[in-house]
Amino acid sequence: MSDNQTTSPAPLRVAVIGAGPAGFFTADQLVRHKDREVWVDLFERWPTPYGLVREGVAPDHQSIKGVTRVFERVLAHPRVRFFGNVCFGEHLTRADLVPLYDQVVYAVGAQTDRRMGIPGEDLAGSWPATDFVRWYNGQPECADLDFDLGVARAVVIGNGNVAVDVARILLTDPEVLARTDIADHALEALRASSVREVVMVGRRGPAQAKFTNVELKELGALAGVDVVVDPAEIEGAAVSDEESEDRRVVRNLEILADFAGRAPSGAPRRLVFRFLASPVELSGTDGAVRAVRIERNRLVPDRDGSSRAEGTGESEWMEAGLVLRSVGYHGVPLPDVPFDEGPGVIPNDGGRMLDAPGGEEVPGEYVVGWIKRGPSGVIGTNKACAADTVAVMMEDAARKPESASKRAGPEEILRLLEERIPAYVTEADWARLDAEELARGQAAGRPRVKVVQVDEMLELMGKGEQ
Ligand code: NAP
C-alpha cells in the first residue's frame, strides 16, 4: 500500500441490550453515523419491541406512541437485526456477547419500583404503580395480576407523571378507554370498578410536584370527575426563587389554582390532591390494606439548595382499599454487569461503563437511557442521551479502527441463539404479530388489540411454544 492510500475501517458490530426507546435511538444514531459503517443487533427479553412505549405510555396517550414510526424505520434498516424473546443473563451472557461484538450497549431501563420503606407496604392491595401501568398495558409479566378495584377509594402516592397516569386511568370513563389499545383484561376490570375517589398524595408542596403541565391539565378535563384542591394549599405554597422562574412550576400552580377555584359539581367521581403529606404506615384487615396513615410535612431547605419534606408529627388515617405507590422506578442489576445500587444505574462516565462506581472504564461497554442516568425525563429525552453515548462510542471506535476484524462473523450469534433459545424472534416475526394486533384493532375500532401472553405471541409468529 502506498503512503497516500488509506483503508476504510472495518464495519463496527454493536450489540444493544434492550429494545426500548433508549435502545432504538442508539441503534438509529449508530447506523446513520457518517464516519463508520455500523451493524447493530438489538436484543430484547420480550417478543415485542419498543419497551416503555408499549408497556409504559398510557393507552389514552396514543400520540406519544407515534415515535414507533421512527423505530419501525430502524427495524427495517438493512444493518439492524432484532432478536426478541432473548433474556440477557439467561439465554445469552455478557461473556457470550463481549467477544462477538466490538461494542455492547446496555439500554435496559429501570425495571422495578422504588420502595417507601414503611410498615404495611406489602399488604395486599398496596401495589407499585409500575405494576398497575404494566398490567393495563398488557405487559406479559403483569397481565395476570389481580387488582381489586371493588373498592371506593384509591390512594396514589407521589406527584410525578406516573401518579397522574394511574389516577387518570382509574377515573376515566371506561368507554373512552375502550377506544384505545388498553389491555382487554384491564378494560374489563375498569368497567366493573367501584373506585369513586382517588386521592393523590404528594410529600412536598404544589411547587415541588414533578408532573408536567399538559398531564396535570388533562386531569381537570376528565368527564364525570370533580377535581378537589384546597385553595389554602395553593395560596400558601412555598416557592423558591428558582421555582418561580421555572415555567413548568408557574404553570402548574396556575392550573392547580384553577382547580382550587372550582365548585364541586356533584360528579360521580372525584380526584383529591393532597400536598405536604407523607404516608407513614398502612394498616389492613385479613392481610389487605384498609387505611393509610398520612403525616403532615413542612418544607425544610436541603443541602443542595432544594427543599425536602420533614414530618411534623401530626397525622391522620385515610381509608383506602387500593394504594398505588408511584414513587419512581429503580434500575435492576444485570447478571455479571457492574451496578450502583444507590441510584440504581450501571456506573458510567458519560455513557462509558465503569467496573464499579467511581472505578475504571471497561473498554467496549456502554450504557444509555434510564440505566445510565436514572428514571427521569420523557421518551424523547433518550434521543439526546443516546447521542451522548453514541458520541463516545464513535470516539473510542475511531481510536481502534482495526478492532472489528478480530470478531466472529455475524452468523456466530445466530448459531448461539439457535442453540440457546430456538424460539427467538426476528423483526419479520414481530411484523406478523404487529399486523395481527393492528387487524384485531381495526375490526374493533381501536388502534390495536394487544396480545398479552408470550405463548400466544409466539404462536401467532409461527414459533410454537416457548
Ligand atoms: P418522578 O417524576 O420521579 O416522581 C416520583 C414522585 O414520587 C415524586 O413526587 C417524589 O417526590 C415522590 N416520592 C419519591 N419517594 C417518595 C416517598 N418515599 N414518599 C412519598 N413520595 C415519594 O417519577 P415517575 O412519576 O415514576 O416518572 C418517571 C419519569 O417518567 C419522569 O421523568 C416522568 O416525567 C416520566 N413520565 C412521563 C410521562 C408523560 O410524559 N406523559 C408519563 C409517565 C412518566 P419528591 O419530588 O419529593 O422526590
Short mmCIF file of N, CA and C in Angstrom, two decimals, residues 112-129 131 157 279-292 321-325 327:
data_model
loop_
_atom_site.label_atom_id
_atom_site.label_comp_id
_atom_site.label_asym_id
_atom_site.label_seq_id
_atom_site.Cartn_x
_atom_site.Cartn_y
_atom_site.Cartn_z
N THR A 112 -37.76 -1.91 38.05
CA THR A 112 -38.59 -2.13 39.23
C THR A 112 -38.99 -0.79 39.84
N ASP A 113 -39.71 -0.85 40.96
CA ASP A 113 -40.16 0.37 41.62
C ASP A 113 -39.27 0.68 42.80
N ARG A 114 -39.27 1.95 43.17
CA ARG A 114 -38.58 2.36 44.41
C ARG A 114 -39.47 1.93 45.59
N ARG A 115 -38.88 1.63 46.71
CA ARG A 115 -39.67 1.25 47.89
C ARG A 115 -39.85 2.47 48.77
N MET A 116 -40.97 2.46 49.56
CA MET A 116 -41.16 3.57 50.50
C MET A 116 -40.54 3.24 51.86
N GLY A 117 -40.46 1.93 52.17
CA GLY A 117 -39.85 1.52 53.43
C GLY A 117 -40.70 1.86 54.64
N ILE A 118 -42.02 1.63 54.53
CA ILE A 118 -42.90 1.92 55.67
C ILE A 118 -43.69 0.66 56.04
N PRO A 119 -44.14 0.55 57.30
CA PRO A 119 -44.88 -0.64 57.70
C PRO A 119 -46.16 -0.79 56.86
N GLY A 120 -46.45 -2.02 56.48
CA GLY A 120 -47.69 -2.30 55.75
C GLY A 120 -47.57 -2.14 54.24
N GLU A 121 -46.39 -1.76 53.77
CA GLU A 121 -46.20 -1.50 52.33
C GLU A 121 -46.57 -2.72 51.47
N ASP A 122 -46.38 -3.94 52.04
CA ASP A 122 -46.62 -5.14 51.23
C ASP A 122 -47.97 -5.79 51.49
N LEU A 123 -48.88 -5.09 52.16
CA LEU A 123 -50.23 -5.63 52.32
C LEU A 123 -50.86 -5.82 50.94
N ALA A 124 -51.77 -6.80 50.84
CA ALA A 124 -52.49 -6.97 49.57
C ALA A 124 -53.25 -5.68 49.28
N GLY A 125 -53.29 -5.29 48.04
CA GLY A 125 -53.99 -4.05 47.68
C GLY A 125 -53.07 -2.85 47.68
N SER A 126 -51.82 -3.02 48.15
CA SER A 126 -50.82 -1.95 48.05
C SER A 126 -49.84 -2.40 46.97
N TRP A 127 -49.81 -1.65 45.88
CA TRP A 127 -49.06 -2.08 44.69
C TRP A 127 -48.08 -0.99 44.26
N PRO A 128 -46.98 -1.41 43.63
CA PRO A 128 -46.20 -0.40 42.91
C PRO A 128 -47.04 0.08 41.73
N ALA A 129 -47.09 1.36 41.50
CA ALA A 129 -47.86 1.87 40.35
C ALA A 129 -47.31 1.30 39.05
N ASP A 131 -46.45 -1.68 38.43
CA ASP A 131 -47.15 -2.93 38.13
C ASP A 131 -48.52 -2.64 37.52
N ILE A 157 -49.73 7.44 45.79
CA ILE A 157 -48.64 8.14 46.46
C ILE A 157 -47.67 8.66 45.41
N PRO A 279 -47.15 9.23 53.40
CA PRO A 279 -47.67 8.02 54.04
C PRO A 279 -46.60 7.50 55.00
N VAL A 280 -47.02 7.16 56.21
CA VAL A 280 -46.02 6.64 57.16
C VAL A 280 -46.35 5.21 57.58
N GLU A 281 -47.57 4.75 57.27
CA GLU A 281 -47.96 3.41 57.71
C GLU A 281 -49.21 3.00 56.95
N LEU A 282 -49.30 1.72 56.60
CA LEU A 282 -50.53 1.19 56.00
C LEU A 282 -51.08 0.16 56.97
N SER A 283 -52.40 0.15 57.18
CA SER A 283 -52.96 -0.88 58.05
C SER A 283 -54.02 -1.65 57.28
N GLY A 284 -54.28 -2.87 57.74
CA GLY A 284 -55.24 -3.67 56.99
C GLY A 284 -55.97 -4.67 57.86
N THR A 285 -56.90 -5.37 57.23
CA THR A 285 -57.54 -6.50 57.90
C THR A 285 -57.42 -7.69 56.96
N ASP A 286 -57.22 -8.88 57.55
CA ASP A 286 -57.02 -10.11 56.76
C ASP A 286 -55.93 -9.92 55.69
N GLY A 287 -54.92 -9.20 56.01
CA GLY A 287 -53.78 -9.06 55.10
C GLY A 287 -54.00 -8.07 53.98
N ALA A 288 -55.17 -7.41 53.93
CA ALA A 288 -55.44 -6.47 52.83
C ALA A 288 -55.51 -5.04 53.36
N VAL A 289 -54.97 -4.11 52.60
CA VAL A 289 -54.91 -2.73 53.07
C VAL A 289 -56.32 -2.14 53.23
N ARG A 290 -56.49 -1.38 54.30
CA ARG A 290 -57.76 -0.71 54.55
C ARG A 290 -57.58 0.80 54.77
N ALA A 291 -56.39 1.17 55.22
CA ALA A 291 -56.18 2.60 55.51
C ALA A 291 -54.69 2.96 55.43
N VAL A 292 -54.48 4.25 55.21
CA VAL A 292 -53.11 4.77 55.14
C VAL A 292 -52.99 5.88 56.19
N GLY A 321 -58.80 1.29 49.95
CA GLY A 321 -58.85 -0.14 49.60
C GLY A 321 -57.81 -0.49 48.57
N LEU A 322 -57.22 0.54 47.95
CA LEU A 322 -56.18 0.33 46.94
C LEU A 322 -55.15 1.43 47.13
N VAL A 323 -53.89 1.03 47.18
CA VAL A 323 -52.80 2.03 47.29
C VAL A 323 -51.83 1.78 46.14
N LEU A 324 -51.62 2.81 45.34
CA LEU A 324 -50.65 2.69 44.25
C LEU A 324 -49.45 3.56 44.59
N ARG A 325 -48.31 2.90 44.82
CA ARG A 325 -47.10 3.63 45.23
C ARG A 325 -46.36 4.07 43.99
N VAL A 327 -43.74 6.19 43.42
CA VAL A 327 -42.63 7.00 43.95
C VAL A 327 -41.36 6.83 43.12
#
